[in-house]
Coordinates of C-alpha atoms in Angstrom, one line a residue:
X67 CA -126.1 -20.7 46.0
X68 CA -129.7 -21.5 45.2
X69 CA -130.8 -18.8 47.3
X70 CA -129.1 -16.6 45.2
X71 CA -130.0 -17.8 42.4
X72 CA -133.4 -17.0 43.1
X73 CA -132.8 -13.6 44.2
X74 CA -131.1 -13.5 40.6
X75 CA -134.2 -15.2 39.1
X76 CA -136.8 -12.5 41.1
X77 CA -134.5 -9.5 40.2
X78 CA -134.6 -10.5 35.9
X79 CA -138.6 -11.0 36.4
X80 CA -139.2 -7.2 38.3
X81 CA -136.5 -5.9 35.5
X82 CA -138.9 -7.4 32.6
X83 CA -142.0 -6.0 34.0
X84 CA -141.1 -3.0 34.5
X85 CA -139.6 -2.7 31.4
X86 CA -143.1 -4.5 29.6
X87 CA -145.2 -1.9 31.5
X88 CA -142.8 1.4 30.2
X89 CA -144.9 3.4 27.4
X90 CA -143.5 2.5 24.0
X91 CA -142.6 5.2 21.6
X92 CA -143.9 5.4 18.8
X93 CA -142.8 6.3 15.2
X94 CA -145.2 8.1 13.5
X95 CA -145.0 7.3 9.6
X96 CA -143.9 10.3 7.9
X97 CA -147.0 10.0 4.8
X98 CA -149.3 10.3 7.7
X99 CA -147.3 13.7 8.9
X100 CA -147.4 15.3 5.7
X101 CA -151.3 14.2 5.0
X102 CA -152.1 15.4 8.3
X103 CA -150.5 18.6 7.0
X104 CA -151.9 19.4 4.1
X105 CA -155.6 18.7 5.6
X106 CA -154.5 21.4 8.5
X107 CA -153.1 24.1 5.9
X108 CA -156.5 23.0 3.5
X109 CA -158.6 23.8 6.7
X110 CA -156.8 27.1 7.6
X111 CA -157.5 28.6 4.0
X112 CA -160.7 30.8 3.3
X113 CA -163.3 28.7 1.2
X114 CA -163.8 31.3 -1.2
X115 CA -160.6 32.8 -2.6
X116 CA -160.5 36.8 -2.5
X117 CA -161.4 37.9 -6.4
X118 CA -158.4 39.5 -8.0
X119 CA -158.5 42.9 -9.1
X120 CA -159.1 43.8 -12.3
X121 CA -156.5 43.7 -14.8
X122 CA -156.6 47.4 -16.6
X123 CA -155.9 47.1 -20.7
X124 CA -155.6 50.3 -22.7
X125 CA -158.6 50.5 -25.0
X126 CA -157.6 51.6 -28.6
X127 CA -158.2 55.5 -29.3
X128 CA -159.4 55.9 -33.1
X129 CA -156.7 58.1 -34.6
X130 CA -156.7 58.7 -38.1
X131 CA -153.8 59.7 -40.4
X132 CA -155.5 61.1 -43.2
X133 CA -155.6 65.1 -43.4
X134 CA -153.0 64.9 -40.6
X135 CA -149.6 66.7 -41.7
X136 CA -146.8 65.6 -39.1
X137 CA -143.5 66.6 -39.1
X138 CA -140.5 69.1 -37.6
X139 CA -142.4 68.6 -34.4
X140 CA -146.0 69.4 -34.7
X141 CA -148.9 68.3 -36.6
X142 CA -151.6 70.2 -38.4
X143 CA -154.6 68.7 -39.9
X144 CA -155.9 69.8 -43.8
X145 CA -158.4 68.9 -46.2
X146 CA -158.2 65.6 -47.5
X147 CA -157.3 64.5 -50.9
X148 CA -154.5 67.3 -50.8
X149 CA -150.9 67.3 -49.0
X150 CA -148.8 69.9 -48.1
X151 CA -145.5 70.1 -49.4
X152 CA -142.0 71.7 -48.0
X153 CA -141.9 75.1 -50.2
X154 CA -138.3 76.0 -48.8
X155 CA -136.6 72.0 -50.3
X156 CA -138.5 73.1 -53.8
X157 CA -136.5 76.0 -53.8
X158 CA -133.4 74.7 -52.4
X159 CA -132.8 70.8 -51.6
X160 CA -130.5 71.5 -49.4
X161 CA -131.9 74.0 -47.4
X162 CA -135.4 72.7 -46.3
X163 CA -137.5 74.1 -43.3
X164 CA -136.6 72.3 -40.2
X165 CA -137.7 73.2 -36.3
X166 CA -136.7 76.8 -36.5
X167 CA -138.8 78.1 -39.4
X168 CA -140.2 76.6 -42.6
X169 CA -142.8 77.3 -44.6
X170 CA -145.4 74.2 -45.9
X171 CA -147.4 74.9 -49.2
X172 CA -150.9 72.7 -50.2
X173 CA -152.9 73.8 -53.1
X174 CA -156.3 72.0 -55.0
X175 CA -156.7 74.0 -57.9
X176 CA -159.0 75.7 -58.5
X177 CA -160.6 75.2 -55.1
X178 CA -157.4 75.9 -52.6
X179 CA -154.6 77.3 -51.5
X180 CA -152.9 77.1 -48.2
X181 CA -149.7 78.6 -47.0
X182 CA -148.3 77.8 -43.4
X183 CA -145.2 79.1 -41.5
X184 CA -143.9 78.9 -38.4
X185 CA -140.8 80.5 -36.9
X186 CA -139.0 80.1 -33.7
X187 CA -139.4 82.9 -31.2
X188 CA -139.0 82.3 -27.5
X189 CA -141.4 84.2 -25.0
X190 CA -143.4 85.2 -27.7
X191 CA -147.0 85.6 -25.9
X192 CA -148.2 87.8 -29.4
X193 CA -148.4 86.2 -32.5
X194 CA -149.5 89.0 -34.8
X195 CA -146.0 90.0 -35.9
X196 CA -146.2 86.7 -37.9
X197 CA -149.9 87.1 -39.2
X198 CA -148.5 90.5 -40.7
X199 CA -145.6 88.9 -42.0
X200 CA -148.3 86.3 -43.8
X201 CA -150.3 88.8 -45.3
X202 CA -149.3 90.5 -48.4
X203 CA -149.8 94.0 -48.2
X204 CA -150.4 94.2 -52.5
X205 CA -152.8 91.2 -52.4
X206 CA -154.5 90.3 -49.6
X207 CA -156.9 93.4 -47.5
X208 CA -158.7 92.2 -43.8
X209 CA -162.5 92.0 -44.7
X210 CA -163.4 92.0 -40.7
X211 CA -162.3 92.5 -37.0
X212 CA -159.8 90.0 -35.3
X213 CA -160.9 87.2 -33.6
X214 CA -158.6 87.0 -30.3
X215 CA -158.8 83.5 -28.2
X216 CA -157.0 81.2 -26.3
X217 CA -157.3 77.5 -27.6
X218 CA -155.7 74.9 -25.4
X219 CA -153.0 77.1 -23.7
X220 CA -152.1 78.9 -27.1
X221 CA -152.6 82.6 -28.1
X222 CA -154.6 82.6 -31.6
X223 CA -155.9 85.3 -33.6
X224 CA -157.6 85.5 -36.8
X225 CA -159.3 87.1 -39.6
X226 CA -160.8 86.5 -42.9
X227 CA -159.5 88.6 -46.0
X228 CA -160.2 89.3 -49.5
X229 CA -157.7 89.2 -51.9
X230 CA -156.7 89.9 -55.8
X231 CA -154.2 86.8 -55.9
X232 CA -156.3 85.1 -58.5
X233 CA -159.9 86.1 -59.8
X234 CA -161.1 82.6 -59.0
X235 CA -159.9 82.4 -55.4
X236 CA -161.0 86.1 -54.5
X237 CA -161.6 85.8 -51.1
X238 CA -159.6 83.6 -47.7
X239 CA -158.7 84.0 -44.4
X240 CA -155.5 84.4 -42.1
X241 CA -154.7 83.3 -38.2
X242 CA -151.5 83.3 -36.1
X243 CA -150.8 81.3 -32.9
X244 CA -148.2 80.5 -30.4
X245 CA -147.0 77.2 -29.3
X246 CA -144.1 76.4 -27.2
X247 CA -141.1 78.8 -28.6
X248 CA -142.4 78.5 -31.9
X249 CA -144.8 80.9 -33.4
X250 CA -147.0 79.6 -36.6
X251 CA -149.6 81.2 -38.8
X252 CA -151.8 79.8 -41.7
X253 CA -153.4 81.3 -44.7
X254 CA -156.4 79.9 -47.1
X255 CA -157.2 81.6 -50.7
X256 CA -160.8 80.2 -51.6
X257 CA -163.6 80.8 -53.8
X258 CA -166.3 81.6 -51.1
X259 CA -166.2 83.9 -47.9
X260 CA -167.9 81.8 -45.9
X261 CA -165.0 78.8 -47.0
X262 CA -161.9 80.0 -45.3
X263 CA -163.1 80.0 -41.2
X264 CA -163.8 76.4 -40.7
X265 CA -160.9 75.0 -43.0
X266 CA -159.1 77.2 -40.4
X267 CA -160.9 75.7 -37.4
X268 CA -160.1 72.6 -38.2
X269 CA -156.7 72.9 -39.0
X270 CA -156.4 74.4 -35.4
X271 CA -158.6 71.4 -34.2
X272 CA -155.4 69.1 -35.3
X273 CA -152.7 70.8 -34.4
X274 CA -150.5 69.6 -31.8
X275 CA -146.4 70.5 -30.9
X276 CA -144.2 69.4 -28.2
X277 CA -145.9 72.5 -25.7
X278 CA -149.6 71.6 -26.2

């Protein structure tokens, strides 16, 4: 019996050696993980972040209102300080112009008179059926050539007049264009030759339709 006990006796010391000398594992504390972590993904990053691209803002485009006449889908500038007004409604309420045709009146007496019209005509490429139609054959006589050009994609002609409407607004001028379906012309009664061109020029200048 005692020699087995110290069999026994050996056999529990070689069982706790071995088991001292085992590697012990060990649990890492989870802080340290997520530390060590952030440092890794801190180190992997560039040191100078990439600029951003530029972020693009519209800039503001002056536009002024005033001399602009907007409306049945186009715009047309005119002098300031006078307005056009809707000639068919002042004959008839309820039968203004509207997109088809119409016909816009703006006067500064004594100085001015202007008469624009427009009518729809689809593949229309000449517009001086509607310059006839705004001439009056009893009052108003061409004083020079035509001027044919193309502005912006539209066929325009025009031509300054004289004309017995009033004996203080003797002389004026007349143009026709096309735009879209629609053609339009414009006529000015002033006091000087020399008046009527640019007025029409920069009427021309301002106009814009759903085409141009």
């Amino acid at each position: 019996m005692k020699k087995n006990a110290r069999l026994n006796l050996t056999f529990s010391l070689i069982l706790f050696l071995l088991a001292s000398c085992a590697p012990k594992t060990v649990t890492a504390d989870p802080a340290t993980l997520i530390n060590q972590a952030v440092i890794a993904t801190l180190a992997a990053m560039p040191t100078t972040a990439p600029a951003s691209p530029p972020t693009p803002y519209p800039s503001p485009t002056p536009f002024s209102l005033a001399g602009l006449y907007c409306e049945y889908q186009f715009c047309i500038g005119h002098p300031t300080g006078m307005d056009f007004y809707d000639h068919h409604a002042s004959l008839d309420q309820l039968n203004p112009s509207n997109y088809n045709n119409g016909f816009l009146v703006a006067y500064q007496l004594p100085d001015l008179l202007i008469n624009f019209i427009w009518l729809q005509s689809p593949d229309t490429a000449d517009p001086k059926f509607l310059l006839d139609t705004m001439l009056d054959d009893q009052l108003d006589t061409m004083t020079g050539s035509m001027d044919i050009k193309l502005v912006r994609g539209m066929n325009v002609i025009y031509t300054p007049i004289a004309t017995s409407v009033s004996p203080i607004l003797p002389f004026g001028g007349v143009g026709a264009w096309t735009c879209g379906d629609r053609v339009f012309a414009w006529k000015a009664y002033t006091p000087l030759a020399e008046t009527a061109s640019p007025l029409f020029e920069e009427a021309l200048a301002r106009f814009t339709c759903g085409q141009n």
